[in-house]
């Protein structure tokens, strides 16, 4: 029997729809299948073949493979490398909640800049709606610790990074910070009511103002060390973690007040995909680059956010619009 929570989720989060993995037995999509398909699609649009990749970094939170089996070893990256044909690639998994793909990008960016590798892929597949299926049966009020579980959507994303040869196409910086004092705020475990896999988030201990203040303080301090400001950076677009439209609006409003300058145009797809955890920034970027509004040479500011609590700032200028 299904359960209807006593509130309007769309009015609170702005999420009108989301994507859910294929559940049909003959075409079932688990986390690994979603990651593999994203990686294959990425390679099909790249000048690199799988055998050309020096590194594969898998950053999935959910690691479902062969149906409902949750895999830790061998690593997803190892299994992806084999199935893609990237047999010479270094491979490892990274787990950092919803900041997973950004963490993978940070590691790979430094490896390329250090000359350790020439290129690599960061990939994630998230079959995460299992927590929503549990929450919708158990949640009883708006402030239930499983509320965030109702916002998630399934997805896969992959990105290939290599050495920049032009200022018009490069990552300028990737900086992340984890605030360990908040590491207790998010707990994933079997449901207390035995309905399935659940995610409990104790957001009452940290207000949205505190979360946005962490980002603005971190970015201001980071840019000051570079002799710069948000206004001087000249970002064309800003992409926040896709938690909900109110969350994004609140972050932009706080940023404008804290930085003393208007925020760049904010890009969002949360309304139609929901919160896709690790892949969210790249789904926004993918949709934007496919739209007529995309233009070569635009400068993007990505703002990671994750339970734990993770914040940071990532800047890139993008001229290659093929996605």
PDB file of C-alpha atoms in Angstrom:
ATOM      1  CA  UNK A   1       0.000   0.000   0.000  1.00  0.00           C
ATOM      2  CA  UNK A   2       1.413   3.403  -0.958  1.00  0.00           C
ATOM      3  CA  UNK A   3       1.537   6.332   1.440  1.00  0.00           C
ATOM      4  CA  UNK A   4       0.916   9.990   0.634  1.00  0.00           C
ATOM      5  CA  UNK A   5       2.954  12.376   2.814  1.00  0.00           C
ATOM      6  CA  UNK A   6       0.864  15.187   4.378  1.00  0.00           C
ATOM      7  CA  UNK A   7       2.549  18.016   2.433  1.00  0.00           C
ATOM      8  CA  UNK A   8       3.133  19.218  -1.116  1.00  0.00           C
ATOM      9  CA  UNK A   9       6.713  18.256  -2.031  1.00  0.00           C
ATOM     10  CA  UNK A  10       6.749  20.330  -5.213  1.00  0.00           C
ATOM     11  CA  UNK A  11       5.770  23.541  -3.428  1.00  0.00           C
ATOM     12  CA  UNK A  12       8.563  23.039  -0.894  1.00  0.00           C
ATOM     13  CA  UNK A  13      11.386  21.899  -3.202  1.00  0.00           C
ATOM     14  CA  UNK A  14      10.376  23.037  -6.691  1.00  0.00           C
ATOM     15  CA  UNK A  15      10.843  19.478  -7.973  1.00  0.00           C
ATOM     16  CA  UNK A  16       8.104  18.648 -10.471  1.00  0.00           C
ATOM     17  CA  UNK A  17       9.488  15.353 -11.794  1.00  0.00           C
ATOM     18  CA  UNK A  18      12.507  13.067 -11.639  1.00  0.00           C
ATOM     19  CA  UNK A  19      13.995  10.068 -13.413  1.00  0.00           C
ATOM     20  CA  UNK A  20      13.858   6.545 -11.979  1.00  0.00           C
ATOM     21  CA  UNK A  21      15.976   3.595 -13.116  1.00  0.00           C
ATOM     22  CA  UNK A  22      14.464   0.946 -15.374  1.00  0.00           C
ATOM     23  CA  UNK A  23      13.070  -1.808 -13.133  1.00  0.00           C
ATOM     24  CA  UNK A  24      12.082  -4.300 -15.815  1.00  0.00           C
ATOM     25  CA  UNK A  25      13.939  -7.599 -15.332  1.00  0.00           C
ATOM     26  CA  UNK A  26      15.177  -7.791 -18.931  1.00  0.00           C
ATOM     27  CA  UNK A  27      16.550  -4.218 -18.928  1.00  0.00           C
ATOM     28  CA  UNK A  28      17.191  -3.531 -15.235  1.00  0.00           C
ATOM     29  CA  UNK A  29      19.389  -0.517 -14.482  1.00  0.00           C
ATOM     30  CA  UNK A  30      21.521  -0.692 -11.347  1.00  0.00           C
ATOM     31  CA  UNK A  31      24.244   1.792 -10.356  1.00  0.00           C
ATOM     32  CA  UNK A  32      26.849  -0.013 -12.434  1.00  0.00           C
ATOM     33  CA  UNK A  33      24.706  -0.060 -15.576  1.00  0.00           C
ATOM     34  CA  UNK A  34      23.982   3.666 -15.227  1.00  0.00           C
ATOM     35  CA  UNK A  35      27.699   4.411 -14.768  1.00  0.00           C
ATOM     36  CA  UNK A  36      28.708   2.182 -17.693  1.00  0.00           C
ATOM     37  CA  UNK A  37      26.200   3.780 -20.058  1.00  0.00           C
ATOM     38  CA  UNK A  38      27.303   7.271 -19.020  1.00  0.00           C
ATOM     39  CA  UNK A  39      30.944   6.306 -19.611  1.00  0.00           C
ATOM     40  CA  UNK A  40      30.164   4.810 -23.023  1.00  0.00           C
ATOM     41  CA  UNK A  41      28.189   7.887 -24.054  1.00  0.00           C
ATOM     42  CA  UNK A  42      31.029  10.137 -22.891  1.00  0.00           C
ATOM     43  CA  UNK A  43      33.591   8.161 -24.898  1.00  0.00           C
ATOM     44  CA  UNK A  44      31.361   8.226 -27.992  1.00  0.00           C
ATOM     45  CA  UNK A  45      31.606  12.048 -27.976  1.00  0.00           C
ATOM     46  CA  UNK A  46      35.316  12.186 -27.164  1.00  0.00           C
ATOM     47  CA  UNK A  47      38.464  12.001 -29.261  1.00  0.00           C
ATOM     48  CA  UNK A  48      39.690   9.366 -26.846  1.00  0.00           C
ATOM     49  CA  UNK A  49      38.996   5.657 -26.980  1.00  0.00           C
ATOM     50  CA  UNK A  50      38.729   3.673 -23.756  1.00  0.00           C
ATOM     51  CA  UNK A  51      42.227   2.295 -24.296  1.00  0.00           C
ATOM     52  CA  UNK A  52      43.609   5.843 -24.340  1.00  0.00           C
ATOM     53  CA  UNK A  53      42.500   6.623 -20.785  1.00  0.00           C
ATOM     54  CA  UNK A  54      45.196   6.773 -18.111  1.00  0.00           C
ATOM     55  CA  UNK A  55      42.799   6.906 -15.144  1.00  0.00           C
ATOM     56  CA  UNK A  56      39.230   5.945 -14.279  1.00  0.00           C
ATOM     57  CA  UNK A  57      37.768   7.333 -11.048  1.00  0.00           C
ATOM     58  CA  UNK A  58      34.377   6.044  -9.911  1.00  0.00           C
ATOM     59  CA  UNK A  59      32.549   8.216  -7.389  1.00  0.00           C
ATOM     60  CA  UNK A  60      29.147   6.575  -6.899  1.00  0.00           C
ATOM     61  CA  UNK A  61      27.483   6.706  -3.499  1.00  0.00           C
ATOM     62  CA  UNK A  62      25.272   3.775  -4.452  1.00  0.00           C
ATOM     63  CA  UNK A  63      27.155   0.711  -5.663  1.00  0.00           C
ATOM     64  CA  UNK A  64      24.384  -1.620  -6.753  1.00  0.00           C
ATOM     65  CA  UNK A  65      25.413  -4.214  -9.304  1.00  0.00           C
ATOM     66  CA  UNK A  66      23.748  -7.403 -10.499  1.00  0.00           C
ATOM     67  CA  UNK A  67      20.448  -6.131  -9.215  1.00  0.00           C
ATOM     68  CA  UNK A  68      20.371  -5.344  -5.520  1.00  0.00           C
ATOM     69  CA  UNK A  69      23.887  -6.519  -4.609  1.00  0.00           C
ATOM     70  CA  UNK A  70      25.928  -3.718  -3.027  1.00  0.00           C
ATOM     71  CA  UNK A  71      29.574  -3.950  -4.163  1.00  0.00           C
ATOM     72  CA  UNK A  72      32.704  -2.696  -2.421  1.00  0.00           C
ATOM     73  CA  UNK A  73      35.317  -5.026  -3.911  1.00  0.00           C
ATOM     74  CA  UNK A  74      36.427  -5.219  -6.596  1.00  0.00           C
ATOM     75  CA  UNK A  75      36.056  -1.480  -7.014  1.00  0.00           C
ATOM     76  CA  UNK A  76      33.529  -0.038  -9.456  1.00  0.00           C
ATOM     77  CA  UNK A  77      36.406   1.706 -11.219  1.00  0.00           C
ATOM     78  CA  UNK A  78      38.182  -1.616 -11.739  1.00  0.00           C
ATOM     79  CA  UNK A  79      35.041  -3.261 -13.114  1.00  0.00           C
ATOM     80  CA  UNK A  80      34.273  -0.273 -15.357  1.00  0.00           C
ATOM     81  CA  UNK A  81      37.817  -0.250 -16.725  1.00  0.00           C
ATOM     82  CA  UNK A  82      37.481  -3.895 -17.698  1.00  0.00           C
ATOM     83  CA  UNK A  83      34.061  -3.644 -19.318  1.00  0.00           C
ATOM     84  CA  UNK A  84      34.998  -0.453 -21.204  1.00  0.00           C
ATOM     85  CA  UNK A  85      38.302  -1.870 -22.419  1.00  0.00           C
ATOM     86  CA  UNK A  86      40.501   0.587 -20.489  1.00  0.00           C
ATOM     87  CA  UNK A  87      42.743  -2.199 -19.275  1.00  0.00           C
ATOM     88  CA  UNK A  88      45.855  -0.040 -18.871  1.00  0.00           C
ATOM     89  CA  UNK A  89      44.123   2.664 -16.815  1.00  0.00           C
ATOM     90  CA  UNK A  90      44.820   3.332 -13.164  1.00  0.00           C
ATOM     91  CA  UNK A  91      41.507   2.817 -11.393  1.00  0.00           C
ATOM     92  CA  UNK A  92      40.121   3.664  -7.967  1.00  0.00           C
ATOM     93  CA  UNK A  93      36.883   4.629  -6.227  1.00  0.00           C
ATOM     94  CA  UNK A  94      36.291   7.855  -4.307  1.00  0.00           C
ATOM     95  CA  UNK A  95      33.424   8.341  -1.876  1.00  0.00           C
ATOM     96  CA  UNK A  96      32.515  11.809  -0.597  1.00  0.00           C
ATOM     97  CA  UNK A  97      28.724  11.919  -0.456  1.00  0.00           C
ATOM     98  CA  UNK A  98      27.156  14.283  -3.011  1.00  0.00           C
ATOM     99  CA  UNK A  99      30.531  15.948  -3.619  1.00  0.00           C
ATOM    100  CA  UNK A 100      31.879  12.676  -5.036  1.00  0.00           C
ATOM    101  CA  UNK A 101      32.260  13.693  -8.686  1.00  0.00           C
ATOM    102  CA  UNK A 102      33.760  17.042  -7.706  1.00  0.00           C
ATOM    103  CA  UNK A 103      36.213  15.215  -5.456  1.00  0.00           C
ATOM    104  CA  UNK A 104      37.123  12.909  -8.331  1.00  0.00           C
ATOM    105  CA  UNK A 105      37.617  15.936 -10.600  1.00  0.00           C
ATOM    106  CA  UNK A 106      39.845  17.567  -7.960  1.00  0.00           C
ATOM    107  CA  UNK A 107      42.074  14.494  -7.743  1.00  0.00           C
ATOM    108  CA  UNK A 108      42.282  13.974 -11.504  1.00  0.00           C
ATOM    109  CA  UNK A 109      42.880  17.687 -12.122  1.00  0.00           C
ATOM    110  CA  UNK A 110      45.908  17.583  -9.846  1.00  0.00           C
ATOM    111  CA  UNK A 111      47.205  14.383 -11.401  1.00  0.00           C
ATOM    112  CA  UNK A 112      47.058  15.939 -14.881  1.00  0.00           C
ATOM    113  CA  UNK A 113      48.596  19.240 -13.757  1.00  0.00           C
ATOM    114  CA  UNK A 114      51.390  17.360 -12.000  1.00  0.00           C
ATOM    115  CA  UNK A 115      52.173  15.499 -15.215  1.00  0.00           C
ATOM    116  CA  UNK A 116      51.502  12.115 -13.611  1.00  0.00           C
ATOM    117  CA  UNK A 117      48.839  11.241 -16.212  1.00  0.00           C
ATOM    118  CA  UNK A 118      47.694  12.676 -19.534  1.00  0.00           C
ATOM    119  CA  UNK A 119      43.962  12.221 -19.103  1.00  0.00           C
ATOM    120  CA  UNK A 120      41.253  10.357 -17.245  1.00  0.00           C
ATOM    121  CA  UNK A 121      37.553   9.852 -16.660  1.00  0.00           C
ATOM    122  CA  UNK A 122      35.433  10.614 -13.600  1.00  0.00           C
ATOM    123  CA  UNK A 123      32.192   8.633 -13.655  1.00  0.00           C
ATOM    124  CA  UNK A 124      29.231   7.995 -11.376  1.00  0.00           C
ATOM    125  CA  UNK A 125      26.056   5.945 -11.541  1.00  0.00           C
ATOM    126  CA  UNK A 126      23.413   6.589  -8.898  1.00  0.00           C
ATOM    127  CA  UNK A 127      20.488   4.225  -8.355  1.00  0.00           C
ATOM    128  CA  UNK A 128      19.499   6.170  -5.289  1.00  0.00           C
ATOM    129  CA  UNK A 129      15.699   6.227  -5.412  1.00  0.00           C
ATOM    130  CA  UNK A 130      15.582   3.197  -3.109  1.00  0.00           C
ATOM    131  CA  UNK A 131      15.779   5.650  -0.204  1.00  0.00           C
ATOM    132  CA  UNK A 132      12.800   7.569  -1.623  1.00  0.00           C
ATOM    133  CA  UNK A 133      10.784   4.353  -1.815  1.00  0.00           C
ATOM    134  CA  UNK A 134      11.463   3.778   1.880  1.00  0.00           C
ATOM    135  CA  UNK A 135      10.781   7.381   2.869  1.00  0.00           C
ATOM    136  CA  UNK A 136       7.449   7.622   1.075  1.00  0.00           C
ATOM    137  CA  UNK A 137       6.193   4.663   3.120  1.00  0.00           C
ATOM    138  CA  UNK A 138       7.480   5.915   6.459  1.00  0.00           C
ATOM    139  CA  UNK A 139       7.572   9.715   6.524  1.00  0.00           C
ATOM    140  CA  UNK A 140       4.895  11.326   8.654  1.00  0.00           C
ATOM    141  CA  UNK A 141       5.676  15.046   8.804  1.00  0.00           C
ATOM    142  CA  UNK A 142       7.523  17.798   6.961  1.00  0.00           C
ATOM    143  CA  UNK A 143      10.483  17.770   9.360  1.00  0.00           C
ATOM    144  CA  UNK A 144      11.048  14.034   9.260  1.00  0.00           C
ATOM    145  CA  UNK A 145      14.790  13.150   9.009  1.00  0.00           C
ATOM    146  CA  UNK A 146      14.014  11.229   5.801  1.00  0.00           C
ATOM    147  CA  UNK A 147      12.515  14.291   4.064  1.00  0.00           C
ATOM    148  CA  UNK A 148      15.567  14.792   1.832  1.00  0.00           C
ATOM    149  CA  UNK A 149      15.173  11.242   0.533  1.00  0.00           C
ATOM    150  CA  UNK A 150      11.965  12.257  -1.239  1.00  0.00           C
ATOM    151  CA  UNK A 151      13.888  14.630  -3.536  1.00  0.00           C
ATOM    152  CA  UNK A 152      16.308  12.186  -5.170  1.00  0.00           C
ATOM    153  CA  UNK A 153      16.442  10.921  -8.748  1.00  0.00           C
ATOM    154  CA  UNK A 154      18.502   8.236 -10.508  1.00  0.00           C
ATOM    155  CA  UNK A 155      21.200   9.176 -12.993  1.00  0.00           C
ATOM    156  CA  UNK A 156      24.579   8.522 -14.567  1.00  0.00           C
ATOM    157  CA  UNK A 157      27.272  11.000 -15.590  1.00  0.00           C
ATOM    158  CA  UNK A 158      30.855  10.893 -16.856  1.00  0.00           C
ATOM    159  CA  UNK A 159      33.444  13.502 -17.777  1.00  0.00           C
ATOM    160  CA  UNK A 160      36.882  13.186 -19.391  1.00  0.00           C
ATOM    161  CA  UNK A 161      39.626  15.591 -18.302  1.00  0.00           C
ATOM    162  CA  UNK A 162      42.946  16.161 -20.080  1.00  0.00           C
ATOM    163  CA  UNK A 163      45.658  18.798 -20.280  1.00  0.00           C
ATOM    164  CA  UNK A 164      44.441  22.266 -21.236  1.00  0.00           C
ATOM    165  CA  UNK A 165      46.084  23.866 -24.255  1.00  0.00           C
ATOM    166  CA  UNK A 166      43.989  27.046 -24.251  1.00  0.00           C
ATOM    167  CA  UNK A 167      42.809  29.566 -21.678  1.00  0.00           C
ATOM    168  CA  UNK A 168      39.406  29.302 -23.377  1.00  0.00           C
ATOM    169  CA  UNK A 169      38.992  25.706 -22.248  1.00  0.00           C
ATOM    170  CA  UNK A 170      40.361  24.861 -18.825  1.00  0.00           C
ATOM    171  CA  UNK A 171      39.736  24.239 -15.148  1.00  0.00           C
ATOM    172  CA  UNK A 172      40.998  27.269 -13.248  1.00  0.00           C
ATOM    173  CA  UNK A 173      40.747  25.783  -9.782  1.00  0.00           C
ATOM    174  CA  UNK A 174      39.061  23.045  -7.765  1.00  0.00           C
ATOM    175  CA  UNK A 175      39.008  23.632  -4.017  1.00  0.00           C
ATOM    176  CA  UNK A 176      36.975  21.637  -1.480  1.00  0.00           C
ATOM    177  CA  UNK A 177      36.646  21.765   2.293  1.00  0.00           C
ATOM    178  CA  UNK A 178      35.102  19.268   4.701  1.00  0.00           C
ATOM    179  CA  UNK A 179      33.760  20.561   8.031  1.00  0.00           C
ATOM    180  CA  UNK A 180      34.232  17.493  10.195  1.00  0.00           C
ATOM    181  CA  UNK A 181      32.230  18.870  13.107  1.00  0.00           C
ATOM    182  CA  UNK A 182      29.099  18.217  11.035  1.00  0.00           C
ATOM    183  CA  UNK A 183      30.036  14.700   9.933  1.00  0.00           C
ATOM    184  CA  UNK A 184      27.213  13.214  12.029  1.00  0.00           C
ATOM    185  CA  UNK A 185      24.411  14.988  10.170  1.00  0.00           C
ATOM    186  CA  UNK A 186      23.776  12.303   7.582  1.00  0.00           C
ATOM    187  CA  UNK A 187      23.444   8.583   8.300  1.00  0.00           C
ATOM    188  CA  UNK A 188      22.631   5.885   5.763  1.00  0.00           C
ATOM    189  CA  UNK A 189      21.437   2.554   7.120  1.00  0.00           C
ATOM    190  CA  UNK A 190      18.570   0.056   6.966  1.00  0.00           C
ATOM    191  CA  UNK A 191      15.305   1.657   7.949  1.00  0.00           C
ATOM    192  CA  UNK A 192      14.320   1.546  11.609  1.00  0.00           C
ATOM    193  CA  UNK A 193      10.909   0.363  10.447  1.00  0.00           C
ATOM    194  CA  UNK A 194      12.374  -2.356   8.216  1.00  0.00           C
ATOM    195  CA  UNK A 195      10.892  -0.960   4.993  1.00  0.00           C
ATOM    196  CA  UNK A 196      14.217  -0.883   3.135  1.00  0.00           C
ATOM    197  CA  UNK A 197      17.324   1.267   2.702  1.00  0.00           C
ATOM    198  CA  UNK A 198      16.979   4.678   4.351  1.00  0.00           C
ATOM    199  CA  UNK A 199      18.884   7.953   4.644  1.00  0.00           C
ATOM    200  CA  UNK A 200      18.424  10.058   7.768  1.00  0.00           C
ATOM    201  CA  UNK A 201      19.600  13.687   7.620  1.00  0.00           C
ATOM    202  CA  UNK A 202      19.633  15.763  10.789  1.00  0.00           C
ATOM    203  CA  UNK A 203      19.398  19.164   9.123  1.00  0.00           C
ATOM    204  CA  UNK A 204      17.876  20.867  12.172  1.00  0.00           C
ATOM    205  CA  UNK A 205      21.350  21.142  13.675  1.00  0.00           C
ATOM    206  CA  UNK A 206      22.550  23.268  10.785  1.00  0.00           C
ATOM    207  CA  UNK A 207      20.431  26.044   9.288  1.00  0.00           C
ATOM    208  CA  UNK A 208      20.582  26.966   5.595  1.00  0.00           C
ATOM    209  CA  UNK A 209      22.186  30.274   6.586  1.00  0.00           C
ATOM    210  CA  UNK A 210      25.064  28.362   8.177  1.00  0.00           C
ATOM    211  CA  UNK A 211      25.512  26.224   5.074  1.00  0.00           C
ATOM    212  CA  UNK A 212      25.595  29.192   2.728  1.00  0.00           C
ATOM    213  CA  UNK A 213      27.897  31.082   5.104  1.00  0.00           C
ATOM    214  CA  UNK A 214      30.389  28.202   4.963  1.00  0.00           C
ATOM    215  CA  UNK A 215      30.529  28.511   1.172  1.00  0.00           C
ATOM    216  CA  UNK A 216      30.763  32.309   1.002  1.00  0.00           C
ATOM    217  CA  UNK A 217      33.405  32.465   3.727  1.00  0.00           C
ATOM    218  CA  UNK A 218      35.439  29.702   2.110  1.00  0.00           C
ATOM    219  CA  UNK A 219      35.257  31.221  -1.375  1.00  0.00           C
ATOM    220  CA  UNK A 220      36.038  34.733  -0.162  1.00  0.00           C
ATOM    221  CA  UNK A 221      39.106  33.525   1.737  1.00  0.00           C
ATOM    222  CA  UNK A 222      40.267  31.381  -1.182  1.00  0.00           C
ATOM    223  CA  UNK A 223      39.945  34.180  -3.735  1.00  0.00           C
ATOM    224  CA  UNK A 224      41.577  36.698  -1.393  1.00  0.00           C
ATOM    225  CA  UNK A 225      44.686  34.506  -1.318  1.00  0.00           C
ATOM    226  CA  UNK A 226      44.694  34.718  -5.114  1.00  0.00           C
ATOM    227  CA  UNK A 227      44.292  38.487  -4.988  1.00  0.00           C
ATOM    228  CA  UNK A 228      40.806  38.277  -6.464  1.00  0.00           C
ATOM    229  CA  UNK A 229      37.110  38.633  -5.646  1.00  0.00           C
ATOM    230  CA  UNK A 230      33.901  37.096  -6.932  1.00  0.00           C
ATOM    231  CA  UNK A 231      33.187  40.253  -8.932  1.00  0.00           C
ATOM    232  CA  UNK A 232      36.687  40.271 -10.438  1.00  0.00           C
ATOM    233  CA  UNK A 233      36.407  36.620 -11.497  1.00  0.00           C
ATOM    234  CA  UNK A 234      33.719  37.509 -14.024  1.00  0.00           C
ATOM    235  CA  UNK A 235      31.716  34.289 -13.848  1.00  0.00           C
ATOM    236  CA  UNK A 236      29.003  33.956 -16.483  1.00  0.00           C
ATOM    237  CA  UNK A 237      27.083  31.161 -14.756  1.00  0.00           C
ATOM    238  CA  UNK A 238      26.779  29.596 -11.322  1.00  0.00           C
ATOM    239  CA  UNK A 239      25.743  25.976 -10.720  1.00  0.00           C
ATOM    240  CA  UNK A 240      24.808  24.872  -7.201  1.00  0.00           C
ATOM    241  CA  UNK A 241      24.212  21.363  -5.952  1.00  0.00           C
ATOM    242  CA  UNK A 242      20.659  20.532  -7.028  1.00  0.00           C
ATOM    243  CA  UNK A 243      18.944  20.022  -3.679  1.00  0.00           C
ATOM    244  CA  UNK A 244      15.869  22.116  -4.451  1.00  0.00           C
ATOM    245  CA  UNK A 245      14.886  25.411  -6.016  1.00  0.00           C
ATOM    246  CA  UNK A 246      14.519  27.134  -2.637  1.00  0.00           C
ATOM    247  CA  UNK A 247      17.956  25.928  -1.578  1.00  0.00           C
ATOM    248  CA  UNK A 248      19.483  27.318  -4.768  1.00  0.00           C
ATOM    249  CA  UNK A 249      17.628  30.616  -4.428  1.00  0.00           C
ATOM    250  CA  UNK A 250      18.673  31.015  -0.798  1.00  0.00           C
ATOM    251  CA  UNK A 251      22.311  30.314  -1.615  1.00  0.00           C
ATOM    252  CA  UNK A 252      22.311  32.891  -4.411  1.00  0.00           C
ATOM    253  CA  UNK A 253      20.652  35.509  -2.209  1.00  0.00           C
ATOM    254  CA  UNK A 254      23.151  34.923   0.581  1.00  0.00           C
ATOM    255  CA  UNK A 255      26.026  34.999  -1.910  1.00  0.00           C
ATOM    256  CA  UNK A 256      24.899  38.330  -3.337  1.00  0.00           C
ATOM    257  CA  UNK A 257      24.746  39.837   0.160  1.00  0.00           C
ATOM    258  CA  UNK A 258      28.013  38.311   1.350  1.00  0.00           C
ATOM    259  CA  UNK A 259      30.061  39.081  -1.776  1.00  0.00           C
ATOM    260  CA  UNK A 260      28.478  42.498  -2.365  1.00  0.00           C
ATOM    261  CA  UNK A 261      27.920  41.810  -6.042  1.00  0.00           C
ATOM    262  CA  UNK A 262      25.115  40.319  -8.167  1.00  0.00           C
ATOM    263  CA  UNK A 263      25.371  36.579  -8.676  1.00  0.00           C
ATOM    264  CA  UNK A 264      25.928  35.274 -12.203  1.00  0.00           C
ATOM    265  CA  UNK A 265      23.047  33.604 -14.010  1.00  0.00           C
ATOM    266  CA  UNK A 266      22.036  30.523 -12.037  1.00  0.00           C
ATOM    267  CA  UNK A 267      21.569  27.281 -13.974  1.00  0.00           C
ATOM    268  CA  UNK A 268      19.289  24.547 -12.651  1.00  0.00           C
ATOM    269  CA  UNK A 269      17.611  21.297 -13.666  1.00  0.00           C
ATOM    270  CA  UNK A 270      16.366  20.222 -10.245  1.00  0.00           C
ATOM    271  CA  UNK A 271      12.798  20.907 -11.366  1.00  0.00           C
ATOM    272  CA  UNK A 272      12.864  18.009 -13.843  1.00  0.00           C
ATOM    273  CA  UNK A 273      15.541  15.647 -12.485  1.00  0.00           C
ATOM    274  CA  UNK A 274      15.418  16.133  -8.717  1.00  0.00           C
ATOM    275  CA  UNK A 275      18.509  15.806  -6.551  1.00  0.00           C
ATOM    276  CA  UNK A 276      20.768  13.346  -8.403  1.00  0.00           C
ATOM    277  CA  UNK A 277      23.461  13.434  -5.693  1.00  0.00           C
ATOM    278  CA  UNK A 278      27.004  13.085  -7.099  1.00  0.00           C
ATOM    279  CA  UNK A 279      26.033  13.791 -10.707  1.00  0.00           C
ATOM    280  CA  UNK A 280      23.938  16.924 -10.195  1.00  0.00           C
ATOM    281  CA  UNK A 281      26.387  19.608 -11.363  1.00  0.00           C
ATOM    282  CA  UNK A 282      27.225  17.651 -14.497  1.00  0.00           C
ATOM    283  CA  UNK A 283      23.583  17.069 -15.418  1.00  0.00           C
ATOM    284  CA  UNK A 284      23.055  20.835 -15.233  1.00  0.00           C
ATOM    285  CA  UNK A 285      26.132  21.458 -17.368  1.00  0.00           C
ATOM    286  CA  UNK A 286      25.152  18.763 -19.878  1.00  0.00           C
ATOM    287  CA  UNK A 287      21.660  20.203 -20.362  1.00  0.00           C
ATOM    288  CA  UNK A 288      23.001  23.737 -20.637  1.00  0.00           C
ATOM    289  CA  UNK A 289      25.656  22.871 -23.221  1.00  0.00           C
ATOM    290  CA  UNK A 290      22.986  21.207 -25.350  1.00  0.00           C
ATOM    291  CA  UNK A 291      20.785  24.307 -25.297  1.00  0.00           C
ATOM    292  CA  UNK A 292      20.875  27.187 -27.813  1.00  0.00           C
ATOM    293  CA  UNK A 293      21.853  29.518 -24.955  1.00  0.00           C
ATOM    294  CA  UNK A 294      25.265  27.871 -24.522  1.00  0.00           C
ATOM    295  CA  UNK A 295      28.202  29.845 -25.859  1.00  0.00           C
ATOM    296  CA  UNK A 296      31.849  28.987 -26.205  1.00  0.00           C
ATOM    297  CA  UNK A 297      34.217  30.611 -23.736  1.00  0.00           C
ATOM    298  CA  UNK A 298      31.712  31.076 -20.896  1.00  0.00           C
ATOM    299  CA  UNK A 299      33.074  30.914 -17.359  1.00  0.00           C
ATOM    300  CA  UNK A 300      31.315  28.708 -14.812  1.00  0.00           C
ATOM    301  CA  UNK A 301      31.354  28.625 -11.023  1.00  0.00           C
ATOM    302  CA  UNK A 302      30.345  25.271  -9.541  1.00  0.00           C
ATOM    303  CA  UNK A 303      29.445  25.250  -5.848  1.00  0.00           C
ATOM    304  CA  UNK A 304      29.671  21.757  -4.311  1.00  0.00           C
ATOM    305  CA  UNK A 305      27.608  20.875  -1.259  1.00  0.00           C
ATOM    306  CA  UNK A 306      27.377  17.578   0.570  1.00  0.00           C
ATOM    307  CA  UNK A 307      26.542  16.051   3.907  1.00  0.00           C
ATOM    308  CA  UNK A 308      29.535  15.766   6.103  1.00  0.00           C
ATOM    309  CA  UNK A 309      29.609  18.862   5.527  1.00  0.00           C
ATOM    310  CA  UNK A 310      31.437  19.601   2.257  1.00  0.00           C
ATOM    311  CA  UNK A 311      31.659  22.971   0.533  1.00  0.00           C
ATOM    312  CA  UNK A 312      33.987  24.550  -1.989  1.00  0.00           C
ATOM    313  CA  UNK A 313      34.328  26.295  -5.326  1.00  0.00           C
ATOM    314  CA  UNK A 314      35.213  25.044  -8.793  1.00  0.00           C
ATOM    315  CA  UNK A 315      35.841  27.349 -11.758  1.00  0.00           C
ATOM    316  CA  UNK A 316      36.149  26.427 -15.412  1.00  0.00           C
ATOM    317  CA  UNK A 317      35.983  28.124 -18.793  1.00  0.00           C
ATOM    318  CA  UNK A 318      34.399  25.878 -21.409  1.00  0.00           C
ATOM    319  CA  UNK A 319      34.610  26.276 -25.168  1.00  0.00           C
ATOM    320  CA  UNK A 320      34.013  22.669 -26.289  1.00  0.00           C
ATOM    321  CA  UNK A 321      30.236  22.433 -26.465  1.00  0.00           C
ATOM    322  CA  UNK A 322      29.949  18.908 -27.872  1.00  0.00           C
ATOM    323  CA  UNK A 323      27.888  16.791 -25.482  1.00  0.00           C
TER     324      UNK A 323
END
